[in-house]
Coordinates of C-alpha atoms (C1' of nucleotides) in Angstrom, one line a residue:
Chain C
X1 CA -21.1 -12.5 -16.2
X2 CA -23.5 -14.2 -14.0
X3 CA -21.7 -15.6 -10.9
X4 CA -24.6 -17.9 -9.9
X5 CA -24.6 -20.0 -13.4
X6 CA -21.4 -22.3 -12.2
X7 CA -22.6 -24.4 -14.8
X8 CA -22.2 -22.6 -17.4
X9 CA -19.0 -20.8 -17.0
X10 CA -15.1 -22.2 -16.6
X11 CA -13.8 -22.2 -13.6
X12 CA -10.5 -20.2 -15.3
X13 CA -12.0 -17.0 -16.1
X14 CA -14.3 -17.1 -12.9
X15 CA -11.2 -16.9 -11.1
X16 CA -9.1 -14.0 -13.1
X17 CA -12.9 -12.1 -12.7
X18 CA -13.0 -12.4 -9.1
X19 CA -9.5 -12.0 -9.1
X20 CA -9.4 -9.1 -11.1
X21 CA -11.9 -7.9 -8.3
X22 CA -10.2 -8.5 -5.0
X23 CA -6.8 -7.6 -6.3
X24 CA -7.8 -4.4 -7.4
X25 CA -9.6 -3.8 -4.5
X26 CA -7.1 -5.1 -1.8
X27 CA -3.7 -5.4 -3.7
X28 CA -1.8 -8.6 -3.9
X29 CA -0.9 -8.4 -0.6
X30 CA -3.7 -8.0 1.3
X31 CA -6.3 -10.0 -0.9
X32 CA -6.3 -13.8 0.0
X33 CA -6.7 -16.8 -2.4
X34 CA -9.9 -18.3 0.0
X35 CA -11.8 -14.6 -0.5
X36 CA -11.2 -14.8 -4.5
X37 CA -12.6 -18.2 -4.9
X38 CA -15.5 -17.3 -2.1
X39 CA -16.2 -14.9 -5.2
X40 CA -15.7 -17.1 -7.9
X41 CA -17.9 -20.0 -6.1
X42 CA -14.6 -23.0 -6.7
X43 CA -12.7 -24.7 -4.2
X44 CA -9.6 -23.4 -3.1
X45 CA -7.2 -26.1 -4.5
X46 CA -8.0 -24.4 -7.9
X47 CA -6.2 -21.6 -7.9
X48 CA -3.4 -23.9 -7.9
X49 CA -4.4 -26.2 -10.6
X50 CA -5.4 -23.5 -12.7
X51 CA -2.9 -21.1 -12.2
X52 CA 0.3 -22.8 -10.2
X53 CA -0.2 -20.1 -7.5
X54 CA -1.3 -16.9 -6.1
X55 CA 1.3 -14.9 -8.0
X56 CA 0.9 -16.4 -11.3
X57 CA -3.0 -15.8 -10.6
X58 CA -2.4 -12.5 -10.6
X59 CA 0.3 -12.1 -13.1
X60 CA -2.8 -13.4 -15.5
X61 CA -5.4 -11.4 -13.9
X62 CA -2.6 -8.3 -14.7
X63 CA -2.3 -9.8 -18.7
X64 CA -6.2 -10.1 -19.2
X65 CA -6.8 -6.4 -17.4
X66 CA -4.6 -5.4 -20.1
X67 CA -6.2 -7.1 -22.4
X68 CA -9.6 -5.3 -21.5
X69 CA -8.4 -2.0 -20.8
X70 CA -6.3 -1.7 -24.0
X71 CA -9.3 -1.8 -26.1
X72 CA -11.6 0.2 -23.7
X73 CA -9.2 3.4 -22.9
X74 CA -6.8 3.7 -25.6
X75 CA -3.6 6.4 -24.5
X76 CA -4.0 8.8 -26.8
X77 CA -7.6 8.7 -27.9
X78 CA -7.2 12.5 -29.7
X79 CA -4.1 11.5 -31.4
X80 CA -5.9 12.2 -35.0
X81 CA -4.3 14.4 -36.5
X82 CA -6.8 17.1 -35.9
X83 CA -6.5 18.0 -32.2
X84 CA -4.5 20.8 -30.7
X85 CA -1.9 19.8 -28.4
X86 CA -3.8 21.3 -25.4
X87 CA -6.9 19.3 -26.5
X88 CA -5.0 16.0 -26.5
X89 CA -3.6 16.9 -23.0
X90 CA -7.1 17.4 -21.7
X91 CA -7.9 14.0 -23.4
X92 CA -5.3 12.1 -22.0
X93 CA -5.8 13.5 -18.5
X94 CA -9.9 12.8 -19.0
X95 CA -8.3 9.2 -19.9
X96 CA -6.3 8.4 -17.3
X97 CA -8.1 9.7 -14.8
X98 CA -11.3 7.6 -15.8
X99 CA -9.0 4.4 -15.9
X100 CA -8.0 5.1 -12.0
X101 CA -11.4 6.2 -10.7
X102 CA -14.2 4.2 -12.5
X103 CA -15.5 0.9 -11.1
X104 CA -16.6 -1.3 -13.0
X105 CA -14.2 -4.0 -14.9
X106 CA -12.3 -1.7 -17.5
X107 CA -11.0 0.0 -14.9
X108 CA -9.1 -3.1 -13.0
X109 CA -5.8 -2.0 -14.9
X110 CA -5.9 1.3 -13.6
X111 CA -6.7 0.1 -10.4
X112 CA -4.3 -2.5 -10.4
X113 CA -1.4 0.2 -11.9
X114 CA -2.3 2.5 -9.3
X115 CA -1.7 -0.1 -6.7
X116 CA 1.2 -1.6 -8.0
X117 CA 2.9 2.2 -8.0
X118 CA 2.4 2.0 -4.1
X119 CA 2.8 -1.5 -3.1
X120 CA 4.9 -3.0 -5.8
X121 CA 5.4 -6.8 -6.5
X122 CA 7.1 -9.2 -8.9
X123 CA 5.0 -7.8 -11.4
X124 CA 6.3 -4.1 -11.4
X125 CA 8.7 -4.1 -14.0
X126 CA 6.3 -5.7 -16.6
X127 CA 4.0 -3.5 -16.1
X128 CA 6.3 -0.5 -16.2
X129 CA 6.9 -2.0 -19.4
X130 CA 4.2 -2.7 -20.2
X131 CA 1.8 0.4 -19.1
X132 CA 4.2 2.8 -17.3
X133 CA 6.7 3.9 -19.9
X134 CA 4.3 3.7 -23.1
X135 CA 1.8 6.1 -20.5
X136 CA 5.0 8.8 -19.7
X137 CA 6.3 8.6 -23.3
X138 CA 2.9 9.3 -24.7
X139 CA 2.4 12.1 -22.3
X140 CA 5.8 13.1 -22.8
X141 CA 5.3 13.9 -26.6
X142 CA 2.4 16.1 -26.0
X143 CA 4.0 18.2 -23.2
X144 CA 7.1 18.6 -25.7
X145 CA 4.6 19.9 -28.5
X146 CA 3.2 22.4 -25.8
X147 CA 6.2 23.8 -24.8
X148 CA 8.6 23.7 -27.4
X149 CA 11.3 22.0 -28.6
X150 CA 13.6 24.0 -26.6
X151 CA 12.9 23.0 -23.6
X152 CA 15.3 20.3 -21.9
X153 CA 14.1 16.0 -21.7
X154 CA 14.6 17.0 -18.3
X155 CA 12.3 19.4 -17.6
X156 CA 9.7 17.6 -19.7
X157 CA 10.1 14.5 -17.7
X158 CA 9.9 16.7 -14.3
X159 CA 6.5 18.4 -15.9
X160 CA 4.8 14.7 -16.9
X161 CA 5.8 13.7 -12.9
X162 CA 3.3 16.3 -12.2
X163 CA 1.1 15.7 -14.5
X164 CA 0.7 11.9 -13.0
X165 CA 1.2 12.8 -9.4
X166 CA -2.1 15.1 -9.8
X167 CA -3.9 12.5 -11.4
X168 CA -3.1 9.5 -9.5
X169 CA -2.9 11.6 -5.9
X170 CA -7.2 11.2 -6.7
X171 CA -6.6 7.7 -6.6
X172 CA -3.9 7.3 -3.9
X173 CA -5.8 9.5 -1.6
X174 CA -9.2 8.6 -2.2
X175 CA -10.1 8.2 1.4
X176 CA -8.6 11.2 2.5
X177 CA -10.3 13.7 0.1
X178 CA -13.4 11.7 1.1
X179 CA -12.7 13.0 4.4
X180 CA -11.4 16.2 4.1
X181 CA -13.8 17.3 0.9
X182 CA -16.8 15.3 0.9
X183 CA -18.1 17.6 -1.6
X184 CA -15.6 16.1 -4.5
X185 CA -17.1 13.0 -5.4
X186 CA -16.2 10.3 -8.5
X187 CA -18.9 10.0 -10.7
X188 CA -18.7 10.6 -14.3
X189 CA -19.4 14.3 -14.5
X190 CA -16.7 15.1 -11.2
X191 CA -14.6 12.8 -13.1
X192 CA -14.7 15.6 -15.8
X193 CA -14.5 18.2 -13.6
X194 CA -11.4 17.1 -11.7
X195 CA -9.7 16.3 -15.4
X196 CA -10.6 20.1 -16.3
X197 CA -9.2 21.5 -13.3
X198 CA -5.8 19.6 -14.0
X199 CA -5.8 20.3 -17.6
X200 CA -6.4 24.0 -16.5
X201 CA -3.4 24.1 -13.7
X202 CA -1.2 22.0 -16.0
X203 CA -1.8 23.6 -19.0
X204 CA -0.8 27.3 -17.3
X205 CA 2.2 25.9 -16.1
X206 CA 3.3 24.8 -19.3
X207 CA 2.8 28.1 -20.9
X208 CA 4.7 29.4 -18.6
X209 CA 7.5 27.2 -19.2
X210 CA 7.1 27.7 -23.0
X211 CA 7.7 31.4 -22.4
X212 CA 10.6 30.5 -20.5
X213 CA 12.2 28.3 -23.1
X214 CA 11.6 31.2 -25.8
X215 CA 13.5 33.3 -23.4
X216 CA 16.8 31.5 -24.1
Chain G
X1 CA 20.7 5.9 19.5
X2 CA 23.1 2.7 19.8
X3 CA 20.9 -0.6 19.6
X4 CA 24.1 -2.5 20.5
X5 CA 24.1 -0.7 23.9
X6 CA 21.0 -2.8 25.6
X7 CA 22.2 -2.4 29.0
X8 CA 21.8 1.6 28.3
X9 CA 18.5 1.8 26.6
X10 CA 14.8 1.3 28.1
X11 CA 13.1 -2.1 25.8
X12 CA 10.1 0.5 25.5
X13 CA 12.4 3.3 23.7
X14 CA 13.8 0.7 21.9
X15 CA 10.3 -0.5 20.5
X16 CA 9.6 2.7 19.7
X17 CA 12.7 3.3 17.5
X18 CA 12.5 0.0 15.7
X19 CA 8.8 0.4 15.0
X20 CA 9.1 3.9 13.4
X21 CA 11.7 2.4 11.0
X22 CA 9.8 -0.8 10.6
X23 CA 6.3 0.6 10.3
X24 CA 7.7 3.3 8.3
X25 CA 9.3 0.6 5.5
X26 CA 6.6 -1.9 5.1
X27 CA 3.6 0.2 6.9
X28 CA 1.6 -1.0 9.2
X29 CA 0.0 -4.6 7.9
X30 CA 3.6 -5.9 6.0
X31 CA 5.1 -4.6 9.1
X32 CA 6.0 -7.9 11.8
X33 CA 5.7 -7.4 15.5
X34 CA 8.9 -10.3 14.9
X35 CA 10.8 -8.0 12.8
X36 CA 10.4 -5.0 14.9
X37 CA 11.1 -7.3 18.1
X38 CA 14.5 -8.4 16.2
X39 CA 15.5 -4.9 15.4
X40 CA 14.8 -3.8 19.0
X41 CA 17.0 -6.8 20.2
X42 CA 14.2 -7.5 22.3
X43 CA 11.5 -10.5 23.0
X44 CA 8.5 -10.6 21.2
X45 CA 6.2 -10.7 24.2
X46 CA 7.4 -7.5 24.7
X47 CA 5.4 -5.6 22.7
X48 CA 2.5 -6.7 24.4
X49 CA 3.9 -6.4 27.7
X50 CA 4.3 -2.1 26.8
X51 CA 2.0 -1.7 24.5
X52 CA -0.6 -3.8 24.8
X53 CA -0.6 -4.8 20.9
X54 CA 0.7 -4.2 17.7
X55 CA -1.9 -1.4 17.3
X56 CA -0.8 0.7 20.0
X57 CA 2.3 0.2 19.4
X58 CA 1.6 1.8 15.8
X59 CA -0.3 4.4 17.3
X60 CA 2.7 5.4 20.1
X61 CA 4.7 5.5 17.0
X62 CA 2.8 7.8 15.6
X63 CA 2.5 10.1 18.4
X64 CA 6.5 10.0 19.0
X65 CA 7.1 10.3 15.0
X66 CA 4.4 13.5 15.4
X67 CA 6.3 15.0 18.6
X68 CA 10.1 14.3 16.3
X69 CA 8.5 16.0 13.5
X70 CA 6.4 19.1 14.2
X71 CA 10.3 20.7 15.7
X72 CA 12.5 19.1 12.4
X73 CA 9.7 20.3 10.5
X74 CA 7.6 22.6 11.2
X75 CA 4.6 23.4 8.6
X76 CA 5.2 26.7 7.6
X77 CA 8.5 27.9 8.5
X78 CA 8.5 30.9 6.3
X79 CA 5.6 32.6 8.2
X80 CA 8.0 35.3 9.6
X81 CA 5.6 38.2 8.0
X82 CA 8.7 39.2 5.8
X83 CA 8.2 36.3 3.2
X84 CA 6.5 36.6 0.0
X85 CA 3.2 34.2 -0.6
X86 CA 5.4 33.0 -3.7
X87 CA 8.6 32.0 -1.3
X88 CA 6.6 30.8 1.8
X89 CA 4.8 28.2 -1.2
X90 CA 8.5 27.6 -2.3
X91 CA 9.1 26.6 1.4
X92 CA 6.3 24.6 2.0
X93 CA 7.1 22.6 -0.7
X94 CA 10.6 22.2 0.2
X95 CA 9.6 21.4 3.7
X96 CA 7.2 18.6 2.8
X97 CA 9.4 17.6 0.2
X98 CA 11.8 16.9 3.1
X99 CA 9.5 15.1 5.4
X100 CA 8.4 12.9 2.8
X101 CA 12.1 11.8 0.9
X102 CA 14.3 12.6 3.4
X103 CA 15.7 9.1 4.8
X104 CA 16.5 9.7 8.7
X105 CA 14.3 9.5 11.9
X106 CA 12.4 12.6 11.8
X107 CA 11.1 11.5 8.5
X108 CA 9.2 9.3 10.1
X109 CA 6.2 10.8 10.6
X110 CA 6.0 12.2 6.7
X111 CA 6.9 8.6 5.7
X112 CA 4.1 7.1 7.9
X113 CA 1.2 9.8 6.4
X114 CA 2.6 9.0 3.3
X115 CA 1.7 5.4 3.5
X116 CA -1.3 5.8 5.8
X117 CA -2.8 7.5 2.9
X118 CA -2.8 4.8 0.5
X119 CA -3.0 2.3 3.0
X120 CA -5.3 3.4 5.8
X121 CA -5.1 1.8 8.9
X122 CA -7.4 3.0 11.8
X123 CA -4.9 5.8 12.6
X124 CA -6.4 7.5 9.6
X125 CA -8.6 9.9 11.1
X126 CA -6.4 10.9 14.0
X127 CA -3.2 11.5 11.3
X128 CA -6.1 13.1 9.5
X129 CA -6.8 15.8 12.2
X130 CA -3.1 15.8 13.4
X131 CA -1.0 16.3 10.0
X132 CA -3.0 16.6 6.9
X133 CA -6.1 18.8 7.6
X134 CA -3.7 21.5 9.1
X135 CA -1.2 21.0 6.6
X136 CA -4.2 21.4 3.6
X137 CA -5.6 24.8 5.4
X138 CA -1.9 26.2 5.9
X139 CA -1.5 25.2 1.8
X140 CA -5.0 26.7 1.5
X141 CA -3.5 30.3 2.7
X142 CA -0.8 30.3 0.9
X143 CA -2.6 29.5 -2.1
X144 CA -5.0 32.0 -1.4
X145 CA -2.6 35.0 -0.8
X146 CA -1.2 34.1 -4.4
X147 CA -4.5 34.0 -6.3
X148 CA -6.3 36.4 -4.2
X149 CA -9.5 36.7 -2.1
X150 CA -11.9 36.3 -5.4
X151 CA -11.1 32.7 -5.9
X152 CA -13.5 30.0 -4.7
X153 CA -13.0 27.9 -2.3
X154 CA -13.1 24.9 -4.4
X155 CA -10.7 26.3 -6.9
X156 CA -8.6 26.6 -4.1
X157 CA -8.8 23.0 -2.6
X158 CA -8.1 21.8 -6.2
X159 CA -5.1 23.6 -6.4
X160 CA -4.4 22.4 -3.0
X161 CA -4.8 18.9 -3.9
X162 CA -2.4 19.4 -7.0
X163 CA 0.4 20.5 -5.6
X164 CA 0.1 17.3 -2.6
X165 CA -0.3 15.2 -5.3
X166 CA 3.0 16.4 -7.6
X167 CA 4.7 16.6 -3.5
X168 CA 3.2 13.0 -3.0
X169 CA 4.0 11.2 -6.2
X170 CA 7.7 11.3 -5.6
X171 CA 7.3 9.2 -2.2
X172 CA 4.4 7.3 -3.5
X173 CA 6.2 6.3 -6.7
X174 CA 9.7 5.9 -5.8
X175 CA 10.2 2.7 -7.3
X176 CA 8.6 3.6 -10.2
X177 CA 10.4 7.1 -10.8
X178 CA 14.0 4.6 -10.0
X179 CA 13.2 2.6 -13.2
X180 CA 11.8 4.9 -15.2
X181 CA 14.4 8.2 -14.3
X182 CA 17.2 7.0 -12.9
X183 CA 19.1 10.9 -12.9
X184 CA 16.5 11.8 -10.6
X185 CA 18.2 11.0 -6.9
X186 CA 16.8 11.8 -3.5
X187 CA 19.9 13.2 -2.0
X188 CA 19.5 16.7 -0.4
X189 CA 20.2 18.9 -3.3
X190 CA 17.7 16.5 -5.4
X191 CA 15.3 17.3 -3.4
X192 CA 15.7 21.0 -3.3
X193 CA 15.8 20.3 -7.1
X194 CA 12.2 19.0 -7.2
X195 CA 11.0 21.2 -4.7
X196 CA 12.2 24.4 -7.2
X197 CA 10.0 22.6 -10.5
X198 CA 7.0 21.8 -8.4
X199 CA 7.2 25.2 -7.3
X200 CA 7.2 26.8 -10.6
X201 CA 4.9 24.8 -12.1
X202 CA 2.6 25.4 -9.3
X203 CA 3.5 29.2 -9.3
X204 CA 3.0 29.5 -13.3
X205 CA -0.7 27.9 -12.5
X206 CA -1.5 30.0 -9.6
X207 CA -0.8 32.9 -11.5
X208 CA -2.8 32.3 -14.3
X209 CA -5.6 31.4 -12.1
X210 CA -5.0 34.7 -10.5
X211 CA -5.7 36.5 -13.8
X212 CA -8.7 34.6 -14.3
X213 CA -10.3 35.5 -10.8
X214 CA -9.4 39.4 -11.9
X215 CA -11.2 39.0 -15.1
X216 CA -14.9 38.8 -13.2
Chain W
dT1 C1' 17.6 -9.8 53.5
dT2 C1' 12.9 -10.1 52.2
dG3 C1' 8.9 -9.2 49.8
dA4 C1' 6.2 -6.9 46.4
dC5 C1' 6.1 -5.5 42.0
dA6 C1' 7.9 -4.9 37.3
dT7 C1' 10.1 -6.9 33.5
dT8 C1' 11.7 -10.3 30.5
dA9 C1' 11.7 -14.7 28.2
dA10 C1' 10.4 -19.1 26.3
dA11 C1' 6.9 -21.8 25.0
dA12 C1' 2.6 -22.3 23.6
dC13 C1' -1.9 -20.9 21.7
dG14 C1' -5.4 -19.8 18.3
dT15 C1' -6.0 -18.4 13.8
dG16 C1' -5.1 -17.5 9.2
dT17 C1' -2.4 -18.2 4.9
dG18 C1' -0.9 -20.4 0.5
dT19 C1' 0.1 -24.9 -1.0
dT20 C1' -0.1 -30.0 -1.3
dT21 C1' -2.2 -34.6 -1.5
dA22 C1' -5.2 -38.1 -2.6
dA23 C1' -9.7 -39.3 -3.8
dT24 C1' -13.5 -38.6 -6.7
dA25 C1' -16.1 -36.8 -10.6
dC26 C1' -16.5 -35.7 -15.3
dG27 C1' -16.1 -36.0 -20.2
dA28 C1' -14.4 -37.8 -24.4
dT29 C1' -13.2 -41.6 -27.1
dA30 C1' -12.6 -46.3 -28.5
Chain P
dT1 C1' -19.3 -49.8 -21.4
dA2 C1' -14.6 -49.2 -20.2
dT3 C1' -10.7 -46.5 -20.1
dC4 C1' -8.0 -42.5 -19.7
dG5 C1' -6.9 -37.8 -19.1
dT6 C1' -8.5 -33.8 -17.0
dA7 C1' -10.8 -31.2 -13.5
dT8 C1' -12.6 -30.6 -9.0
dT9 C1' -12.7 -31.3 -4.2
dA10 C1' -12.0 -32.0 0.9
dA11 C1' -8.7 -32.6 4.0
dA12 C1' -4.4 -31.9 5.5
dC13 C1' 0.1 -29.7 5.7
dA14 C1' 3.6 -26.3 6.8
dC15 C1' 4.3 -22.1 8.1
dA16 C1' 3.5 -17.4 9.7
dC17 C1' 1.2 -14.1 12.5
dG18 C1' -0.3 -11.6 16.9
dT19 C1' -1.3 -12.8 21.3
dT20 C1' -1.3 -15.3 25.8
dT21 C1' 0.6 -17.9 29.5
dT22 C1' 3.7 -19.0 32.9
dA23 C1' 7.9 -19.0 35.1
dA24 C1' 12.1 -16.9 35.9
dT25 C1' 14.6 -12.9 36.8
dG26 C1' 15.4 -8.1 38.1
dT27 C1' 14.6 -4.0 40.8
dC28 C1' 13.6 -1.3 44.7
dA29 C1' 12.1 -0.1 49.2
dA30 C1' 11.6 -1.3 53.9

DNA sequence: TTGACATTAAAACGTGTGTTTAATACGATA
DNA sequence: TATCGTATTAAACACACGTTTTAATGTCAA
């Protein structure tokens, strides 16, 4: 989308774009209504005529990143039939990870997630419903088919916690590991690598814990 | 300390207090120099008066939350020589666990990294050097005293970064983990609770990671 | 008691924010 | 072309924020 044709876009969507923008990268909070229409080249009185106010604008830029991101990172990509359970884990950490770390527009949901976990608004319980939940649930079933059916909804909820907390920690921290491990950087290949390296950890764990439930 | 005692207290004691509970709730930006003022039971142009702004006030916070915390807490407590490497990681865990989740004044510090990381103010570096590069290369021993001298130093960091993410998520994500997991309580014995799975799951990883470094 | 200095307080300042208002422009239709 | 509904806009509003200013008050030592 080509920011300097205002003639030939709608004023709507050049506001959820450059809201989509500034919200991931600032959070609700911090990003202001005068830098999103800067972006989207309208006068500020839009927002409100278009979208009532600040919060709806980004309850709609929220709706139309799930929108895009549905499409463009499904949740359980290897769920055909044909994966092993450890495969699909890989996959699903690959996954997520790529929604929280890549730039580019796809990503906005898992930017905006990832923010919302930190800094929550209004908008937390939809998107709990919406994106949370469905995300643990899915990852829930393919811990449970690692370890066994023996093992407690407890511990399986405890063991998906830390499967998320590694994941999103690359988000969270970003700045920090950029400082304290400038070799680890977040293009598509380290992307890969970091998803192997959790896979590997995570996966070891839940051996572990499938012995464990055998025990019993 | 008794903030309906003002004839007792000194105004710049009592900034500091309110800030660390202030700063520590809604970090630094959300935080109001108004709010912290009203909580101190003192006037606004105090602030100014002590600290010169609402920056320094942060950073004396900081320094006083820092001074609180290294005796409450210190970072490796089970370096007596007579500890395994697997209970001095169990201890870490627990300790920063208890930094992070426990709800009192010398979790002020732990609460204050915990936000600066996701929201970095220009403290960053300082807390940086202060609290989380010492308490990554104290992680970084343990870690290495588990899976042995052969590991790389990159493994290493990874698995460093995993188990401050899993310690992380549960401050980062509180709200979240309240909807979603509402049996899962911060209360002392809850957090000895989590502390015991992350340190398992961290253990059963470590150890297979051990096996693999033996393997070459 | 007086004077110097420190501290506190109220009021105001300067700036930024999201929202509102009224005027104008635009596009479609009769 | 005129009319009407919609969209856009500039200016203003109301409020909040951190900071400053100024005057009053408190404290302490001589």
């Amino acid at each position: 989308m080509d920011m300097d044709k205002p003639l030939s876009e709608l004023t709507r969507n050049r506001l959820l774009h450059a809201g989509g923008e500034v919200f991931a990268e600032r959070g609700f909070r911090t990003a202001t209504v005068r830098e999103i229409c800067r972006r989207a080249k309208v006068n500020i009185a839009s927002v409100n005529y278009h979208f009532s106010s600040k919060e709806e604008l980004y309850a709609s830029v929220l709706e139309y990143a799930y929108q895009q991101a549905s499409s463009a990172f499904p949740n359980d990509p290897g769920a055909t039939g044909e994966d092993t359970p450890e495969r699909r884990l890989h996959n699903f950490i690959r996954n997520f990870l790529s929604r929280l770390l890549y730039e580019g527009r796809p990503a906005w949901y898992g930017m905006l997630m990832a923010r919302e976990i930190v800094e929550p608004t209004g908008a937390l319980d939809r998107i709990i419903e919406r994106a949370i939940r469905p995300l643990h649930e899915s990852l829930a079933g393919i811990v449970r088919d690692i370890v066994g059916e023996q093992t407690s909804g407890a511990k399986i909820t405890r063991c998906v916690l830390s499967i998320l907390g590694q994941c999103l920690f690359y988000r969270h921290a970003r700045p920090v590991i950029a400082r304290l491990h400038p070799s680890i950087h977040y293009e598509d290949k380290d992307i890969e690598r970091t998803a192997a390296h959790i896979a590997e950890f995570t996966l070891a764990a839940l051996r572990h814990l499938s012995k464990q439930g055998r025990k019993r």
